[in-house]
Amino acid sequence: MTAAPAFIQVDVDGLWAVRRCYGRPVGGSFQDDPVWTDGIPEFRQLFSTVGIGASFFLVGRDLFHPAKRLEARRLVESGHEVANHSWSHRIGLTRFPLGRLQDEIGRTHDAFVRSGLPEPVGFRSPGYDIDARMIRVLTQSGYRYDASVVPTRLAPVLRIADAWLARRWDPEKRQFGRFAYGGAPRHPYVPNRWSLREAARTPGDEAGLVEIPVTTLPPLRFPLTASAVFAFGPAAVIEKLETLRGQPVLLLLHGIDLVDCSEPVVFDTRRPAAGGFNLPLVTKRDCLRAVVEYVAGNWKVVRARDWVESAY
Ligand SMILES: [Zn+2]
């Protein structure tokens, strides 16, 4: 039996984007961004040690920064996929009119081309905020997959946890998708263009865009992110992953997950360890390496773009 596919993906939210997400002052973090100078090279090193190809989701405006552009090219040269993570990284894109959605995807796409990067075929919406309009824009733009759906009913709980971490409730901050997406399939599927539900495919249907959902861990359906690894520990996450053997999985990481946070980077005051916001690099690296190695040993790690090409 061939091993099921595993997608290991990194959202490259610069420090400026993370700070803005939590309502913190951005300061000089667009220019001087440890996510790009420290976090991404750390990920390249980790993935090269384990011998896998990953997918990195880049924010368009970061490509205007010459050193970030260079690092993005290095990712491609190292055998990784680069994909589209919107232009502005505004959390709550589904609030915007259609033209703005087209702009968020199109401007980033153009920035990839101008930066000498391969044209992206995959997208993840900031904050996993996706709707059927965006799926249609992606399909019309020739994209092959979206990876924004998190099939969990925990979205409202996760939003409250996020607001607690930020010490601020922002009703405009649409995060973690809709409660209804808790009923979405947990395996890759072709979404209906009007609802994000699985489309009834009839033989001969032209393959459209594929939704590759972020894996959620049984029994509560907590998203399989570094936050889960840092909060529950690698051994507990591996134990849960054991129950998913033979099924496709998507492990979602973020650039800041391999940035040293022994000194506060996002928040001025110390917060509990949620999201690894006050963990030293060595701890984070050991935790993530254990999980990445386990996945690489028990699944076939593939770049989503290659898998979509071969499977659909
Ligand atoms: Zn992001």
PDB file of C-alpha atoms and ligand atoms in Angstrom:
ATOM      1  CA  MET A   1       0.000   0.000   0.000  1.00  0.00           C
ATOM      2  CA  THR A   2       1.413   3.397  -0.893  1.00  0.00           C
ATOM      3  CA  ALA A   3       1.526   5.862   1.973  1.00  0.00           C
ATOM      4  CA  ALA A   4      -1.137   8.587   2.095  1.00  0.00           C
ATOM      5  CA  PRO A   5       0.004  12.110   1.122  1.00  0.00           C
ATOM      6  CA  ALA A   6       1.063  14.604   3.780  1.00  0.00           C
ATOM      7  CA  PHE A   7       1.254  18.315   3.104  1.00  0.00           C
ATOM      8  CA  ILE A   8       3.659  20.299   5.264  1.00  0.00           C
ATOM      9  CA  GLN A   9       2.942  23.978   4.770  1.00  0.00           C
ATOM     10  CA  VAL A  10       4.260  27.242   6.183  1.00  0.00           C
ATOM     11  CA  ASP A  11       2.357  30.511   6.163  1.00  0.00           C
ATOM     12  CA  VAL A  12       4.999  33.207   5.906  1.00  0.00           C
ATOM     13  CA  ASP A  13       3.224  35.866   7.958  1.00  0.00           C
ATOM     14  CA  GLY A  14       5.918  38.485   8.548  1.00  0.00           C
ATOM     15  CA  LEU A  15       6.338  39.865  12.054  1.00  0.00           C
ATOM     16  CA  TRP A  16       4.477  42.974  10.860  1.00  0.00           C
ATOM     17  CA  ALA A  17       1.489  40.781   9.907  1.00  0.00           C
ATOM     18  CA  VAL A  18       1.538  38.874  13.206  1.00  0.00           C
ATOM     19  CA  ARG A  19       1.736  42.097  15.217  1.00  0.00           C
ATOM     20  CA  ARG A  20      -1.098  43.639  13.241  1.00  0.00           C
ATOM     21  CA  CYS A  21      -3.151  40.497  13.703  1.00  0.00           C
ATOM     22  CA  TYR A  22      -2.950  40.980  17.486  1.00  0.00           C
ATOM     23  CA  GLY A  23      -3.446  44.757  17.390  1.00  0.00           C
ATOM     24  CA  ARG A  24       0.185  45.507  18.287  1.00  0.00           C
ATOM     25  CA  PRO A  25       2.187  48.406  16.797  1.00  0.00           C
ATOM     26  CA  VAL A  26       3.984  47.222  13.654  1.00  0.00           C
ATOM     27  CA  GLY A  27       7.030  49.467  14.236  1.00  0.00           C
ATOM     28  CA  GLY A  28       9.934  48.678  11.918  1.00  0.00           C
ATOM     29  CA  SER A  29       8.974  45.005  11.591  1.00  0.00           C
ATOM     30  CA  PHE A  30       8.243  45.140   7.865  1.00  0.00           C
ATOM     31  CA  GLN A  31      11.818  46.209   7.133  1.00  0.00           C
ATOM     32  CA  ASP A  32      13.511  44.361   9.951  1.00  0.00           C
ATOM     33  CA  ASP A  33      11.602  41.086  10.003  1.00  0.00           C
ATOM     34  CA  PRO A  34      12.963  38.080  11.961  1.00  0.00           C
ATOM     35  CA  VAL A  35      10.343  35.817  10.363  1.00  0.00           C
ATOM     36  CA  TRP A  36      12.207  36.223   7.072  1.00  0.00           C
ATOM     37  CA  THR A  37      15.766  36.559   8.392  1.00  0.00           C
ATOM     38  CA  ASP A  38      15.591  33.804  11.049  1.00  0.00           C
ATOM     39  CA  GLY A  39      12.366  31.770  10.816  1.00  0.00           C
ATOM     40  CA  ILE A  40      12.372  30.890   7.116  1.00  0.00           C
ATOM     41  CA  PRO A  41      16.074  29.903   6.943  1.00  0.00           C
ATOM     42  CA  GLU A  42      15.411  27.715  10.027  1.00  0.00           C
ATOM     43  CA  PHE A  43      12.546  26.003   8.192  1.00  0.00           C
ATOM     44  CA  ARG A  44      14.717  25.486   5.114  1.00  0.00           C
ATOM     45  CA  GLN A  45      17.340  23.874   7.319  1.00  0.00           C
ATOM     46  CA  LEU A  46      14.810  21.642   9.108  1.00  0.00           C
ATOM     47  CA  PHE A  47      13.179  20.465   5.874  1.00  0.00           C
ATOM     48  CA  SER A  48      16.537  19.820   4.222  1.00  0.00           C
ATOM     49  CA  THR A  49      17.653  17.740   7.235  1.00  0.00           C
ATOM     50  CA  VAL A  50      14.452  15.684   7.058  1.00  0.00           C
ATOM     51  CA  GLY A  51      14.660  15.612   3.242  1.00  0.00           C
ATOM     52  CA  ILE A  52      11.189  16.884   2.318  1.00  0.00           C
ATOM     53  CA  GLY A  53       9.629  19.462  -0.001  1.00  0.00           C
ATOM     54  CA  ALA A  54       7.137  21.854   1.616  1.00  0.00           C
ATOM     55  CA  SER A  55       4.797  24.624   0.467  1.00  0.00           C
ATOM     56  CA  PHE A  56       5.372  28.204   1.646  1.00  0.00           C
ATOM     57  CA  PHE A  57       2.492  30.683   1.401  1.00  0.00           C
ATOM     58  CA  LEU A  58       3.816  34.196   0.764  1.00  0.00           C
ATOM     59  CA  VAL A  59       2.162  37.576   1.294  1.00  0.00           C
ATOM     60  CA  GLY A  60       2.435  39.696  -1.863  1.00  0.00           C
ATOM     61  CA  ARG A  61       3.612  42.952  -0.323  1.00  0.00           C
ATOM     62  CA  ASP A  62       6.612  41.203   1.289  1.00  0.00           C
ATOM     63  CA  LEU A  63       7.997  40.623  -2.212  1.00  0.00           C
ATOM     64  CA  PHE A  64       8.667  44.362  -2.500  1.00  0.00           C
ATOM     65  CA  HIS A  65      11.425  43.906   0.086  1.00  0.00           C
ATOM     66  CA  PRO A  66      14.637  42.931  -1.794  1.00  0.00           C
ATOM     67  CA  ALA A  67      16.027  40.608   0.908  1.00  0.00           C
ATOM     68  CA  LYS A  68      12.658  38.854   1.307  1.00  0.00           C
ATOM     69  CA  ARG A  69      12.439  38.419  -2.461  1.00  0.00           C
ATOM     70  CA  LEU A  70      15.874  36.815  -2.420  1.00  0.00           C
ATOM     71  CA  GLU A  71      14.847  34.457   0.390  1.00  0.00           C
ATOM     72  CA  ALA A  72      11.690  33.535  -1.561  1.00  0.00           C
ATOM     73  CA  ARG A  73      13.870  32.543  -4.529  1.00  0.00           C
ATOM     74  CA  ARG A  74      16.065  30.502  -2.199  1.00  0.00           C
ATOM     75  CA  LEU A  75      12.980  28.553  -1.105  1.00  0.00           C
ATOM     76  CA  VAL A  76      12.269  27.640  -4.716  1.00  0.00           C
ATOM     77  CA  GLU A  77      15.908  26.720  -5.368  1.00  0.00           C
ATOM     78  CA  SER A  78      15.730  24.434  -2.319  1.00  0.00           C
ATOM     79  CA  GLY A  79      12.870  22.509  -3.929  1.00  0.00           C
ATOM     80  CA  HIS A  80       9.901  24.068  -2.130  1.00  0.00           C
ATOM     81  CA  GLU A  81       6.638  25.304  -3.554  1.00  0.00           C
ATOM     82  CA  VAL A  82       5.638  28.939  -3.125  1.00  0.00           C
ATOM     83  CA  ALA A  83       1.931  29.788  -3.036  1.00  0.00           C
ATOM     84  CA  ASN A  84      -0.340  32.813  -2.623  1.00  0.00           C
ATOM     85  CA  HIS A  85      -1.317  34.108   0.848  1.00  0.00           C
ATOM     86  CA  SER A  86      -3.041  37.346  -0.330  1.00  0.00           C
ATOM     87  CA  TRP A  87      -1.594  40.799  -0.901  1.00  0.00           C
ATOM     88  CA  SER A  88      -2.287  42.579   2.384  1.00  0.00           C
ATOM     89  CA  HIS A  89      -2.836  39.756   4.883  1.00  0.00           C
ATOM     90  CA  ARG A  90      -6.001  41.484   6.118  1.00  0.00           C
ATOM     91  CA  ILE A  91      -7.872  39.061   8.370  1.00  0.00           C
ATOM     92  CA  GLY A  92     -11.464  39.055   7.175  1.00  0.00           C
ATOM     93  CA  LEU A  93     -11.147  39.209   3.376  1.00  0.00           C
ATOM     94  CA  THR A  94     -14.694  37.883   2.949  1.00  0.00           C
ATOM     95  CA  ARG A  95     -15.984  41.272   4.184  1.00  0.00           C
ATOM     96  CA  PHE A  96     -14.630  42.858   1.018  1.00  0.00           C
ATOM     97  CA  PRO A  97     -16.326  43.311  -2.364  1.00  0.00           C
ATOM     98  CA  LEU A  98     -15.422  41.038  -5.268  1.00  0.00           C
ATOM     99  CA  GLY A  99     -13.008  43.548  -6.846  1.00  0.00           C
ATOM    100  CA  ARG A 100     -10.898  43.676  -3.707  1.00  0.00           C
ATOM    101  CA  LEU A 101     -10.730  39.863  -3.577  1.00  0.00           C
ATOM    102  CA  GLN A 102      -9.569  39.751  -7.204  1.00  0.00           C
ATOM    103  CA  ASP A 103      -6.991  42.396  -6.339  1.00  0.00           C
ATOM    104  CA  GLU A 104      -5.663  40.529  -3.298  1.00  0.00           C
ATOM    105  CA  ILE A 105      -5.075  37.428  -5.397  1.00  0.00           C
ATOM    106  CA  GLY A 106      -4.071  39.103  -8.686  1.00  0.00           C
ATOM    107  CA  ARG A 107      -1.548  41.610  -7.281  1.00  0.00           C
ATOM    108  CA  THR A 108       0.235  38.858  -5.380  1.00  0.00           C
ATOM    109  CA  HIS A 109       0.229  36.652  -8.460  1.00  0.00           C
ATOM    110  CA  ASP A 110       1.858  39.477 -10.478  1.00  0.00           C
ATOM    111  CA  ALA A 111       4.415  40.090  -7.720  1.00  0.00           C
ATOM    112  CA  PHE A 112       5.448  36.411  -7.943  1.00  0.00           C
ATOM    113  CA  VAL A 113       5.976  36.724 -11.689  1.00  0.00           C
ATOM    114  CA  ARG A 114       7.899  39.997 -11.358  1.00  0.00           C
ATOM    115  CA  SER A 115      10.078  38.452  -8.655  1.00  0.00           C
ATOM    116  CA  GLY A 116      11.076  35.576 -10.921  1.00  0.00           C
ATOM    117  CA  LEU A 117       9.135  33.008  -8.860  1.00  0.00           C
ATOM    118  CA  PRO A 118       7.040  30.217 -10.418  1.00  0.00           C
ATOM    119  CA  GLU A 119       3.399  31.215 -10.925  1.00  0.00           C
ATOM    120  CA  PRO A 120       1.457  30.085  -7.840  1.00  0.00           C
ATOM    121  CA  VAL A 121      -1.395  27.587  -8.196  1.00  0.00           C
ATOM    122  CA  GLY A 122      -2.375  27.405  -4.512  1.00  0.00           C
ATOM    123  CA  PHE A 123      -3.910  29.831  -2.050  1.00  0.00           C
ATOM    124  CA  ARG A 124      -4.613  30.124   1.659  1.00  0.00           C
ATOM    125  CA  SER A 125      -6.672  32.998   2.977  1.00  0.00           C
ATOM    126  CA  PRO A 126      -5.309  34.914   5.994  1.00  0.00           C
ATOM    127  CA  GLY A 127      -7.127  33.734   9.112  1.00  0.00           C
ATOM    128  CA  TYR A 128      -8.667  30.834   7.078  1.00  0.00           C
ATOM    129  CA  ASP A 129     -11.450  33.236   6.083  1.00  0.00           C
ATOM    130  CA  ILE A 130     -12.829  31.853   2.842  1.00  0.00           C
ATOM    131  CA  ASP A 131     -16.144  31.851   1.003  1.00  0.00           C
ATOM    132  CA  ALA A 132     -17.537  30.592  -2.288  1.00  0.00           C
ATOM    133  CA  ARG A 133     -16.873  33.945  -4.019  1.00  0.00           C
ATOM    134  CA  MET A 134     -13.189  33.577  -3.347  1.00  0.00           C
ATOM    135  CA  ILE A 135     -13.235  29.996  -4.612  1.00  0.00           C
ATOM    136  CA  ARG A 136     -14.739  31.289  -7.874  1.00  0.00           C
ATOM    137  CA  VAL A 137     -12.081  34.025  -8.173  1.00  0.00           C
ATOM    138  CA  LEU A 138      -9.356  31.410  -7.641  1.00  0.00           C
ATOM    139  CA  THR A 139     -10.872  29.057 -10.198  1.00  0.00           C
ATOM    140  CA  GLN A 140     -11.184  31.875 -12.744  1.00  0.00           C
ATOM    141  CA  SER A 141      -7.559  32.834 -12.075  1.00  0.00           C
ATOM    142  CA  GLY A 142      -6.436  29.308 -12.956  1.00  0.00           C
ATOM    143  CA  TYR A 143      -5.617  28.193  -9.417  1.00  0.00           C
ATOM    144  CA  ARG A 144      -5.613  24.468  -8.748  1.00  0.00           C
ATOM    145  CA  TYR A 145      -6.110  24.323  -5.005  1.00  0.00           C
ATOM    146  CA  ASP A 146      -7.193  26.235  -1.931  1.00  0.00           C
ATOM    147  CA  ALA A 147      -6.098  25.254   1.575  1.00  0.00           C
ATOM    148  CA  SER A 148      -8.138  27.643   3.754  1.00  0.00           C
ATOM    149  CA  VAL A 149     -10.837  25.387   5.181  1.00  0.00           C
ATOM    150  CA  VAL A 150     -10.376  24.162   8.760  1.00  0.00           C
ATOM    151  CA  PRO A 151     -13.018  21.484   9.401  1.00  0.00           C
ATOM    152  CA  THR A 152     -13.678  22.179  13.070  1.00  0.00           C
ATOM    153  CA  ARG A 153     -16.600  23.361  15.158  1.00  0.00           C
ATOM    154  CA  LEU A 154     -14.109  25.030  17.476  1.00  0.00           C
ATOM    155  CA  ALA A 155     -13.962  28.234  15.362  1.00  0.00           C
ATOM    156  CA  PRO A 156     -15.921  30.352  17.913  1.00  0.00           C
ATOM    157  CA  VAL A 157     -13.797  29.012  20.791  1.00  0.00           C
ATOM    158  CA  LEU A 158     -10.579  29.644  18.882  1.00  0.00           C
ATOM    159  CA  ARG A 159     -11.715  33.194  18.143  1.00  0.00           C
ATOM    160  CA  ILE A 160     -12.330  33.836  21.831  1.00  0.00           C
ATOM    161  CA  ALA A 161      -8.896  32.377  22.692  1.00  0.00           C
ATOM    162  CA  ASP A 162      -7.380  34.644  20.055  1.00  0.00           C
ATOM    163  CA  ALA A 163      -9.157  37.718  21.459  1.00  0.00           C
ATOM    164  CA  TRP A 164      -7.989  36.796  24.939  1.00  0.00           C
ATOM    165  CA  LEU A 165      -4.406  36.542  23.698  1.00  0.00           C
ATOM    166  CA  ALA A 166      -4.726  39.925  21.982  1.00  0.00           C
ATOM    167  CA  ARG A 167      -6.665  41.389  24.939  1.00  0.00           C
ATOM    168  CA  ARG A 168      -9.077  42.801  22.402  1.00  0.00           C
ATOM    169  CA  TRP A 169     -12.283  41.709  20.688  1.00  0.00           C
ATOM    170  CA  ASP A 170     -12.505  42.719  17.048  1.00  0.00           C
ATOM    171  CA  PRO A 171     -15.800  41.683  15.451  1.00  0.00           C
ATOM    172  CA  GLU A 172     -14.322  42.358  11.998  1.00  0.00           C
ATOM    173  CA  LYS A 173     -11.576  39.792  12.532  1.00  0.00           C
ATOM    174  CA  ARG A 174     -13.047  36.774  10.809  1.00  0.00           C
ATOM    175  CA  GLN A 175     -10.830  33.892  11.824  1.00  0.00           C
ATOM    176  CA  PHE A 176     -10.883  30.116  11.643  1.00  0.00           C
ATOM    177  CA  GLY A 177     -13.749  29.980   9.166  1.00  0.00           C
ATOM    178  CA  ARG A 178     -17.423  29.485   9.795  1.00  0.00           C
ATOM    179  CA  PHE A 179     -19.035  27.137  12.258  1.00  0.00           C
ATOM    180  CA  ALA A 180     -20.674  25.380   9.292  1.00  0.00           C
ATOM    181  CA  TYR A 181     -17.255  24.460   7.878  1.00  0.00           C
ATOM    182  CA  GLY A 182     -16.969  22.078  10.823  1.00  0.00           C
ATOM    183  CA  GLY A 183     -19.015  19.776   8.617  1.00  0.00           C
ATOM    184  CA  ALA A 184     -16.618  20.048   5.660  1.00  0.00           C
ATOM    185  CA  PRO A 185     -14.824  16.867   4.560  1.00  0.00           C
ATOM    186  CA  ARG A 186     -11.505  16.198   6.266  1.00  0.00           C
ATOM    187  CA  HIS A 187      -9.972  14.883   3.069  1.00  0.00           C
ATOM    188  CA  PRO A 188      -9.096  16.808  -0.126  1.00  0.00           C
ATOM    189  CA  TYR A 189     -12.250  17.401  -2.188  1.00  0.00           C
ATOM    190  CA  VAL A 190     -13.672  19.379  -5.088  1.00  0.00           C
ATOM    191  CA  PRO A 191     -15.837  22.143  -3.583  1.00  0.00           C
ATOM    192  CA  ASN A 192     -19.142  23.204  -4.987  1.00  0.00           C
ATOM    193  CA  ARG A 193     -18.609  26.630  -6.525  1.00  0.00           C
ATOM    194  CA  TRP A 194     -21.528  28.088  -4.581  1.00  0.00           C
ATOM    195  CA  SER A 195     -21.200  26.672  -1.083  1.00  0.00           C
ATOM    196  CA  LEU A 196     -17.766  25.151  -0.313  1.00  0.00           C
ATOM    197  CA  ARG A 197     -19.516  21.827   0.277  1.00  0.00           C
ATOM    198  CA  GLU A 198     -18.217  18.821  -1.579  1.00  0.00           C
ATOM    199  CA  ALA A 199     -19.450  18.877  -5.170  1.00  0.00           C
ATOM    200  CA  ALA A 200     -21.275  15.847  -6.508  1.00  0.00           C
ATOM    201  CA  ARG A 201     -18.839  14.769  -9.163  1.00  0.00           C
ATOM    202  CA  THR A 202     -20.094  12.878 -12.120  1.00  0.00           C
ATOM    203  CA  PRO A 203     -17.768  10.911 -14.381  1.00  0.00           C
ATOM    204  CA  GLY A 204     -16.383  13.188 -17.070  1.00  0.00           C
ATOM    205  CA  ASP A 205     -16.585  16.295 -14.883  1.00  0.00           C
ATOM    206  CA  GLU A 206     -13.758  18.622 -15.612  1.00  0.00           C
ATOM    207  CA  ALA A 207     -11.465  18.746 -12.606  1.00  0.00           C
ATOM    208  CA  GLY A 208     -11.682  22.194 -11.072  1.00  0.00           C
ATOM    209  CA  LEU A 209     -10.127  23.580  -7.975  1.00  0.00           C
ATOM    210  CA  VAL A 210      -9.365  21.187  -5.126  1.00  0.00           C
ATOM    211  CA  GLU A 211      -9.846  22.084  -1.469  1.00  0.00           C
ATOM    212  CA  ILE A 212      -7.121  20.642   0.776  1.00  0.00           C
ATOM    213  CA  PRO A 213      -8.391  21.178   4.319  1.00  0.00           C
ATOM    214  CA  VAL A 214      -6.099  21.770   7.282  1.00  0.00           C
ATOM    215  CA  THR A 215      -6.036  18.598   9.403  1.00  0.00           C
ATOM    216  CA  THR A 216      -7.891  18.719  12.700  1.00  0.00           C
ATOM    217  CA  LEU A 217      -7.066  16.349  15.542  1.00  0.00           C
ATOM    218  CA  PRO A 218      -9.603  13.988  17.097  1.00  0.00           C
ATOM    219  CA  PRO A 219     -11.612  14.095  19.261  1.00  0.00           C
ATOM    220  CA  LEU A 220     -12.123  17.876  19.614  1.00  0.00           C
ATOM    221  CA  ARG A 221     -10.890  18.753  16.102  1.00  0.00           C
ATOM    222  CA  PHE A 222      -8.147  21.098  17.208  1.00  0.00           C
ATOM    223  CA  PRO A 223      -6.260  22.346  14.108  1.00  0.00           C
ATOM    224  CA  LEU A 224      -2.935  20.593  13.429  1.00  0.00           C
ATOM    225  CA  THR A 225      -0.692  23.640  13.826  1.00  0.00           C
ATOM    226  CA  ALA A 226       2.431  24.493  15.799  1.00  0.00           C
ATOM    227  CA  SER A 227       0.123  25.929  18.480  1.00  0.00           C
ATOM    228  CA  ALA A 228      -1.176  22.396  19.069  1.00  0.00           C
ATOM    229  CA  VAL A 229       2.379  21.023  19.190  1.00  0.00           C
ATOM    230  CA  PHE A 230       3.552  23.717  21.637  1.00  0.00           C
ATOM    231  CA  ALA A 231       0.426  23.483  23.798  1.00  0.00           C
ATOM    232  CA  PHE A 232       0.025  19.686  24.045  1.00  0.00           C
ATOM    233  CA  GLY A 233       3.618  18.599  23.345  1.00  0.00           C
ATOM    234  CA  PRO A 234       4.905  16.588  20.374  1.00  0.00           C
ATOM    235  CA  ALA A 235       4.246  13.180  21.984  1.00  0.00           C
ATOM    236  CA  ALA A 236       0.529  13.904  22.465  1.00  0.00           C
ATOM    237  CA  VAL A 237       0.193  15.247  18.902  1.00  0.00           C
ATOM    238  CA  ILE A 238       2.003  12.201  17.489  1.00  0.00           C
ATOM    239  CA  GLU A 239      -0.332   9.927  19.448  1.00  0.00           C
ATOM    240  CA  LYS A 240      -3.336  11.627  17.833  1.00  0.00           C
ATOM    241  CA  LEU A 241      -1.710  11.537  14.405  1.00  0.00           C
ATOM    242  CA  GLU A 242      -1.288   7.794  14.837  1.00  0.00           C
ATOM    243  CA  THR A 243      -5.082   7.475  14.543  1.00  0.00           C
ATOM    244  CA  LEU A 244      -4.983   9.295  11.176  1.00  0.00           C
ATOM    245  CA  ARG A 245      -2.454   6.965   9.528  1.00  0.00           C
ATOM    246  CA  GLY A 246      -3.469   6.104   5.980  1.00  0.00           C
ATOM    247  CA  GLN A 247      -5.413   9.369   5.562  1.00  0.00           C
ATOM    248  CA  PRO A 248      -4.106  12.558   3.919  1.00  0.00           C
ATOM    249  CA  VAL A 249      -2.886  15.132   6.464  1.00  0.00           C
ATOM    250  CA  LEU A 250      -1.984  18.815   6.281  1.00  0.00           C
ATOM    251  CA  LEU A 251       0.350  20.148   8.976  1.00  0.00           C
ATOM    252  CA  LEU A 252       0.181  23.934   9.083  1.00  0.00           C
ATOM    253  CA  LEU A 253       3.093  25.954  10.410  1.00  0.00           C
ATOM    254  CA  HIS A 254       3.875  29.675  10.493  1.00  0.00           C
ATOM    255  CA  GLY A 255       7.132  31.540   9.913  1.00  0.00           C
ATOM    256  CA  ILE A 256       7.191  32.811  13.492  1.00  0.00           C
ATOM    257  CA  ASP A 257       7.102  29.225  14.800  1.00  0.00           C
ATOM    258  CA  LEU A 258      10.873  29.032  14.303  1.00  0.00           C
ATOM    259  CA  VAL A 259      11.725  32.530  15.537  1.00  0.00           C
ATOM    260  CA  ASP A 260      13.344  32.757  18.956  1.00  0.00           C
ATOM    261  CA  CYS A 261      10.782  34.244  21.343  1.00  0.00           C
ATOM    262  CA  SER A 262      12.696  33.948  24.619  1.00  0.00           C
ATOM    263  CA  GLU A 263      12.488  37.750  24.586  1.00  0.00           C
ATOM    264  CA  PRO A 264       8.994  39.042  23.738  1.00  0.00           C
ATOM    265  CA  VAL A 265       8.721  39.606  19.974  1.00  0.00           C
ATOM    266  CA  VAL A 266       4.989  40.064  19.441  1.00  0.00           C
ATOM    267  CA  PHE A 267       3.736  41.232  22.838  1.00  0.00           C
ATOM    268  CA  ASP A 268       5.339  43.719  25.209  1.00  0.00           C
ATOM    269  CA  THR A 269       4.210  41.828  28.263  1.00  0.00           C
ATOM    270  CA  ARG A 270       4.673  38.117  28.861  1.00  0.00           C
ATOM    271  CA  ARG A 271       1.726  35.962  27.940  1.00  0.00           C
ATOM    272  CA  PRO A 272       1.083  32.280  28.581  1.00  0.00           C
ATOM    273  CA  ALA A 273       2.757  30.035  26.044  1.00  0.00           C
ATOM    274  CA  ALA A 274      -0.193  30.059  23.596  1.00  0.00           C
ATOM    275  CA  GLY A 275       1.175  29.892  20.077  1.00  0.00           C
ATOM    276  CA  GLY A 276       4.742  29.633  21.338  1.00  0.00           C
ATOM    277  CA  PHE A 277       4.915  33.400  21.776  1.00  0.00           C
ATOM    278  CA  ASN A 278       7.390  33.141  24.629  1.00  0.00           C
ATOM    279  CA  LEU A 279       9.321  29.961  23.837  1.00  0.00           C
ATOM    280  CA  PRO A 280      13.018  29.864  22.989  1.00  0.00           C
ATOM    281  CA  LEU A 281      13.993  28.673  19.524  1.00  0.00           C
ATOM    282  CA  VAL A 282      15.641  25.486  20.731  1.00  0.00           C
ATOM    283  CA  THR A 283      12.400  24.288  22.369  1.00  0.00           C
ATOM    284  CA  LYS A 284      10.319  25.126  19.321  1.00  0.00           C
ATOM    285  CA  ARG A 285      12.775  23.453  16.964  1.00  0.00           C
ATOM    286  CA  ASP A 286      12.888  20.223  18.995  1.00  0.00           C
ATOM    287  CA  CYS A 287       9.075  20.067  19.224  1.00  0.00           C
ATOM    288  CA  LEU A 288       8.450  20.714  15.522  1.00  0.00           C
ATOM    289  CA  ARG A 289      11.265  18.492  14.360  1.00  0.00           C
ATOM    290  CA  ALA A 290       9.810  15.522  16.255  1.00  0.00           C
ATOM    291  CA  VAL A 291       6.416  15.963  14.574  1.00  0.00           C
ATOM    292  CA  VAL A 292       7.819  16.687  11.097  1.00  0.00           C
ATOM    293  CA  GLU A 293      10.063  13.610  11.305  1.00  0.00           C
ATOM    294  CA  TYR A 294       7.160  11.450  12.428  1.00  0.00           C
ATOM    295  CA  VAL A 295       4.996  12.658   9.533  1.00  0.00           C
ATOM    296  CA  ALA A 296       7.846  12.188   7.035  1.00  0.00           C
ATOM    297  CA  GLY A 297       8.383   8.650   8.306  1.00  0.00           C
ATOM    298  CA  ASN A 298       4.743   7.564   8.037  1.00  0.00           C
ATOM    299  CA  TRP A 299       3.305   9.559   5.148  1.00  0.00           C
ATOM    300  CA  LYS A 300       4.494  10.538   1.695  1.00  0.00           C
ATOM    301  CA  VAL A 301       5.292  14.245   2.063  1.00  0.00           C
ATOM    302  CA  VAL A 302       4.382  16.049  -1.146  1.00  0.00           C
ATOM    303  CA  ARG A 303       4.188  19.602  -2.374  1.00  0.00           C
ATOM    304  CA  ALA A 304       0.492  20.311  -2.844  1.00  0.00           C
ATOM    305  CA  ARG A 305       0.991  21.618  -6.391  1.00  0.00           C
ATOM    306  CA  ASP A 306       2.582  18.315  -7.523  1.00  0.00           C
ATOM    307  CA  TRP A 307      -0.035  16.224  -5.775  1.00  0.00           C
ATOM    308  CA  VAL A 308      -2.941  18.145  -7.327  1.00  0.00           C
ATOM    309  CA  GLU A 309      -1.383  17.792 -10.770  1.00  0.00           C
ATOM    310  CA  SER A 310      -1.076  14.027 -10.400  1.00  0.00           C
ATOM    311  CA  ALA A 311      -4.279  13.246  -8.480  1.00  0.00           C
ATOM    312  CA  TYR A 312      -6.808  15.567 -10.208  1.00  0.00           C
TER     313      TYR A 312
HETATM  314 ZN    ZN B   1      -1.270  34.186   7.527  1.00  0.00          ZN
END
